[in-house]
mmCIF file of C-alpha atoms in Angstrom:
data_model
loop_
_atom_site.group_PDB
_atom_site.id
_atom_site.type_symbol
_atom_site.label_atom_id
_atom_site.label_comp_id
_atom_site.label_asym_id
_atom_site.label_seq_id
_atom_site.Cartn_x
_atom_site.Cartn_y
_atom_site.Cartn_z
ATOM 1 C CA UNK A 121 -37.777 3.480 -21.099
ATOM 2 C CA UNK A 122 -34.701 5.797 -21.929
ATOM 3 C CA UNK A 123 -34.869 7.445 -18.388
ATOM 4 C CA UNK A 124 -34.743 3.938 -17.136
ATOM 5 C CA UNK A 125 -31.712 3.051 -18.940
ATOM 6 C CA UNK A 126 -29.809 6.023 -18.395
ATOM 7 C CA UNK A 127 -30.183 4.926 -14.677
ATOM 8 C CA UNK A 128 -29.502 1.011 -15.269
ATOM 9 C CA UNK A 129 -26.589 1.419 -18.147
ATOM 10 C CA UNK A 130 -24.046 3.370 -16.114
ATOM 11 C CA UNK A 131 -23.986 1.219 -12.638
ATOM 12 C CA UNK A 132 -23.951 -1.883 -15.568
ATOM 13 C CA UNK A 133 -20.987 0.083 -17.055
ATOM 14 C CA UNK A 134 -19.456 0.577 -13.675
ATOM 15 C CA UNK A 135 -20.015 -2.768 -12.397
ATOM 16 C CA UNK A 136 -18.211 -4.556 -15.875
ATOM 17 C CA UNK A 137 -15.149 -2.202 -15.296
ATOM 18 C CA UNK A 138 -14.646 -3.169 -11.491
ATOM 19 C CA UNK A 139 -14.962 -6.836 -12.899
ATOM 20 C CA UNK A 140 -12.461 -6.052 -15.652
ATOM 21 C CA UNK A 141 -10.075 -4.760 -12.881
ATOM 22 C CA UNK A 142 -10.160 -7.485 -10.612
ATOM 23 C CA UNK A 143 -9.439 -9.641 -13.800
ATOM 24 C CA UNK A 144 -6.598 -7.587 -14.532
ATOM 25 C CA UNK A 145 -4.712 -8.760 -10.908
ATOM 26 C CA UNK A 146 -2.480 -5.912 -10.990
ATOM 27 C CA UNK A 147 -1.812 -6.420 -7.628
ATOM 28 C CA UNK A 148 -0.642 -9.433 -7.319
ATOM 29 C CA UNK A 149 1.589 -9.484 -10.191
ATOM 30 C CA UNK A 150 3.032 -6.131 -8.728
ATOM 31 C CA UNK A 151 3.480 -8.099 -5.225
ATOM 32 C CA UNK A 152 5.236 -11.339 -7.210
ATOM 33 C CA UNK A 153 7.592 -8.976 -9.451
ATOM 34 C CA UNK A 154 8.620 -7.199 -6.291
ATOM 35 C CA UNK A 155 9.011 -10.152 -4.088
ATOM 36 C CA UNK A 156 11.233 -11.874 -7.210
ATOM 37 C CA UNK A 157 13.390 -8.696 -7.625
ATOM 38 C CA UNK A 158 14.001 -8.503 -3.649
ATOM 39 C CA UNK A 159 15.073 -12.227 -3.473
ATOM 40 C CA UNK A 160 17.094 -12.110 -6.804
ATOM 41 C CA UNK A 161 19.190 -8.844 -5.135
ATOM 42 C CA UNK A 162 19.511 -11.132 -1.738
ATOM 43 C CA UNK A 163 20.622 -14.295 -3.574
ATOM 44 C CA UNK A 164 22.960 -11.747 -5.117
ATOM 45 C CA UNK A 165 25.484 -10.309 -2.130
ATOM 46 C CA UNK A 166 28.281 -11.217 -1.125
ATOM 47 C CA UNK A 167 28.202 -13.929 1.671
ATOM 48 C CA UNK A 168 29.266 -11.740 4.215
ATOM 49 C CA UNK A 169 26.433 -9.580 3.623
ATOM 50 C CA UNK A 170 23.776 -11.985 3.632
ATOM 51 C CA UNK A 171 25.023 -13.790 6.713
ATOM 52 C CA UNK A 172 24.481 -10.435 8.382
ATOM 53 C CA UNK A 173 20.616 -11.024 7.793
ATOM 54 C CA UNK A 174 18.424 -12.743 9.932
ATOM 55 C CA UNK A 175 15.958 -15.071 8.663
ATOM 56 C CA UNK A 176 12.882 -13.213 10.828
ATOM 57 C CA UNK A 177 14.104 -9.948 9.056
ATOM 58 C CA UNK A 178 14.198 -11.653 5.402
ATOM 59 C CA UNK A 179 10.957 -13.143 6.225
ATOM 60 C CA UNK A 180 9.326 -10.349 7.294
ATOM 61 C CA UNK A 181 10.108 -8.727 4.318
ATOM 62 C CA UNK A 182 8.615 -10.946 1.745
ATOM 63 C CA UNK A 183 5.633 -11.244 3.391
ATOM 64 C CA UNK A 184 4.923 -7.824 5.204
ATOM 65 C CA UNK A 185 6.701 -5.270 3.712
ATOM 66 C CA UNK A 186 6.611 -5.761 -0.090
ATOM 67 C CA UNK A 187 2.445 -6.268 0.242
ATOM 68 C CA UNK A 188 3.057 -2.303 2.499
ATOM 69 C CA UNK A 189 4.926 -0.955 -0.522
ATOM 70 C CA UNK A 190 2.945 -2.297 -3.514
ATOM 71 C CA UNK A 191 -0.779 -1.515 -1.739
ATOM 72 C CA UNK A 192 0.066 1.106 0.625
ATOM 73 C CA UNK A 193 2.480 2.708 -1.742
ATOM 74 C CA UNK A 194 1.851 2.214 -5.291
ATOM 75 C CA UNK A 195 -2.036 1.068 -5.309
ATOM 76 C CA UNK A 196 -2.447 3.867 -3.373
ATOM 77 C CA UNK A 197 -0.913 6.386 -5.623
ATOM 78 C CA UNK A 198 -3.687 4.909 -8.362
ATOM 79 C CA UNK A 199 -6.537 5.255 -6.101
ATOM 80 C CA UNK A 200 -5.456 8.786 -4.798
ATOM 81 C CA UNK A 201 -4.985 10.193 -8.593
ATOM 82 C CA UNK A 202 -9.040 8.724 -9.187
ATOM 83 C CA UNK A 203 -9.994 10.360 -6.467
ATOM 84 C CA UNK A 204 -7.967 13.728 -7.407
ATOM 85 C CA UNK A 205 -9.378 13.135 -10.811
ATOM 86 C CA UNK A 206 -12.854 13.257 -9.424
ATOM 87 C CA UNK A 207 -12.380 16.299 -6.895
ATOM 88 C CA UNK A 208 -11.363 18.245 -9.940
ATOM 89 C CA UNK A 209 -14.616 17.568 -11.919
ATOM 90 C CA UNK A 210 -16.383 18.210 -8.826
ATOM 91 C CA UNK A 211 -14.633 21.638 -7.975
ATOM 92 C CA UNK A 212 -15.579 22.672 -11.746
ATOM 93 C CA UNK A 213 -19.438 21.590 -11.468
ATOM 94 C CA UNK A 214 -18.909 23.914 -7.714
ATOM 95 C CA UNK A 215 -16.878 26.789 -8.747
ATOM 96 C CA UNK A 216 -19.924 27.065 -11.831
ATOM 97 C CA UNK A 217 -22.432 27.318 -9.161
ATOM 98 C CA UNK A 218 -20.403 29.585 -6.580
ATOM 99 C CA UNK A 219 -17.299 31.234 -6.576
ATOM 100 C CA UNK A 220 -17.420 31.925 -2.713
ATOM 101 C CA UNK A 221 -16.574 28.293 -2.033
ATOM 102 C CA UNK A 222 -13.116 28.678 -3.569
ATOM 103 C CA UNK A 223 -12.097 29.591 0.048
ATOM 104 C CA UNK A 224 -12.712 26.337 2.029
ATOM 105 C CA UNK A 225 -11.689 24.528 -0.921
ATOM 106 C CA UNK A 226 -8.281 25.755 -0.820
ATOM 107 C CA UNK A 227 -7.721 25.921 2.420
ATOM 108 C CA UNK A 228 -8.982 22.133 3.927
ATOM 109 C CA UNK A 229 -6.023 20.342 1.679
ATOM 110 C CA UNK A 230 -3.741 23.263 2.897
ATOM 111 C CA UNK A 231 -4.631 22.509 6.668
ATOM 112 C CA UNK A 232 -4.959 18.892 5.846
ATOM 113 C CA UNK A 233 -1.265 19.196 4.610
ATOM 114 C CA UNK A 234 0.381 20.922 7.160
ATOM 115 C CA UNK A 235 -1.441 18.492 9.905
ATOM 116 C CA UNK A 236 0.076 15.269 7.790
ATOM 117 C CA UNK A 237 3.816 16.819 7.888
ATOM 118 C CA UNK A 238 3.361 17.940 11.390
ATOM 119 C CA UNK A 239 2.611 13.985 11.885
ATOM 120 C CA UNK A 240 4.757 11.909 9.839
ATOM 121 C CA UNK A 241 7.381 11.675 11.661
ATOM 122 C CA UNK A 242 5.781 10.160 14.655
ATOM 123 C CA UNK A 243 3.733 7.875 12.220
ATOM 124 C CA UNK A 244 7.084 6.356 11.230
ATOM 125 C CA UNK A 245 8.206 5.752 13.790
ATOM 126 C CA UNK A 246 5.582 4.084 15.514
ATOM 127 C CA UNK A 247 5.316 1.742 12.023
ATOM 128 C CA UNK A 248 8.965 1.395 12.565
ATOM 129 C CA UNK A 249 8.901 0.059 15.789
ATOM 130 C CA UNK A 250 6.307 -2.432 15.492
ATOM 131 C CA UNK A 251 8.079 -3.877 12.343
ATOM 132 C CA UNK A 252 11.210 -3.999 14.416
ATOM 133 C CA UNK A 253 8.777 -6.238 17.130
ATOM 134 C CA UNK A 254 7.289 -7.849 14.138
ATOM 135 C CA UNK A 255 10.969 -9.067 13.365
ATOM 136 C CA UNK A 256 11.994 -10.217 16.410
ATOM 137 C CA UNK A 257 9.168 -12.629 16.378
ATOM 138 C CA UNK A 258 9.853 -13.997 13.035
ATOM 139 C CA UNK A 259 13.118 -14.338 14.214
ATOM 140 C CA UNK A 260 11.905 -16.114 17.518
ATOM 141 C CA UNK A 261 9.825 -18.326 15.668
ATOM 142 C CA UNK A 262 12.288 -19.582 13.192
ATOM 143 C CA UNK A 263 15.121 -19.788 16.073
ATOM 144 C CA UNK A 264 12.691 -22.082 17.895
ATOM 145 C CA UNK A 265 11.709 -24.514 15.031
ATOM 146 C CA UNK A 266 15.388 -24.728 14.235
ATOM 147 C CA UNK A 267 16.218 -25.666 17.238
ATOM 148 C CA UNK A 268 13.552 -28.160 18.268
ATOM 149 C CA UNK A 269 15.504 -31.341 19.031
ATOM 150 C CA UNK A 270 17.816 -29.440 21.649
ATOM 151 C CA UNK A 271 14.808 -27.562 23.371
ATOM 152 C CA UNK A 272 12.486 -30.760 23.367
ATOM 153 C CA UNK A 273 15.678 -32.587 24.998
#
């Protein structure tokens, strides 16, 4: 019976805290904070500066690029410190067991490292430019539904 419930109790325990953290909406109230403050600091410049926007590009942002900052960027930054958290324990319960795996250990996140810098600038740049197509559409889009009555004439 206690071997039983040292199996059942934990996934129980797991399964109330995922439940707890989808409760929690974190984010979505991170996306509606940061899609407030971006709208509040447009509504904020100077005419000049916000004629100089186009509606695609305003658009675009709301939608796209504050959900790419708050789950790509932030949410991320939670998950990757679990995970971190986790490879530590791990490389404790390892390094216990065998010392000769300290090697590969070190060196896989020091590869893994040097093969992200090596390819973050392309990476941006490809994001970059499909935004930028992304934009012109929006922009495309909104030019075209407000100016129905002169294209259907």
């Amino acid at each position: 019976m206690v071997i039983a419930a040292l199996y059942i109790v934990p996934f129980a325990l797991v399964h109330m805290i995922d439940v707890w953290r989808t409760k929690l909406a974190i984010p979505y109230a991170l996306h509606k904070h940061t899609r407030s403050s971006l709208l509040d600091r447009f509504l904020n410049y100077k005419e000049s500066e916000r004629s100089n926007i186009s509606v695609g590009d305003m658009t675009m942002v709301m939608m796209r690029d504050t959900i790419e900052v708050c789950d790509m960027g932030f949410m991320k930054l939670l998950s990757v410190a679990g995970i971190l958290i986790k490879l530590g324990f791990a490389l404790i319960f390892i390094m216990a067991e065998n010392r000769l795996v300290l090697a590969p250990l070190v060196c896989y996140p020091v590869v893994l490292g040097l093969f992200l810098v090596c390819r973050e600038r392309l990476t941006v740049e490809v994001n970059e430019h499909r935004a930028e197509k992304e934009n012109d559409v929006a922009q495309a889009v909104s030019e075209t539904i407000s100016n129905y009555r002169l294209i259907a004439d």
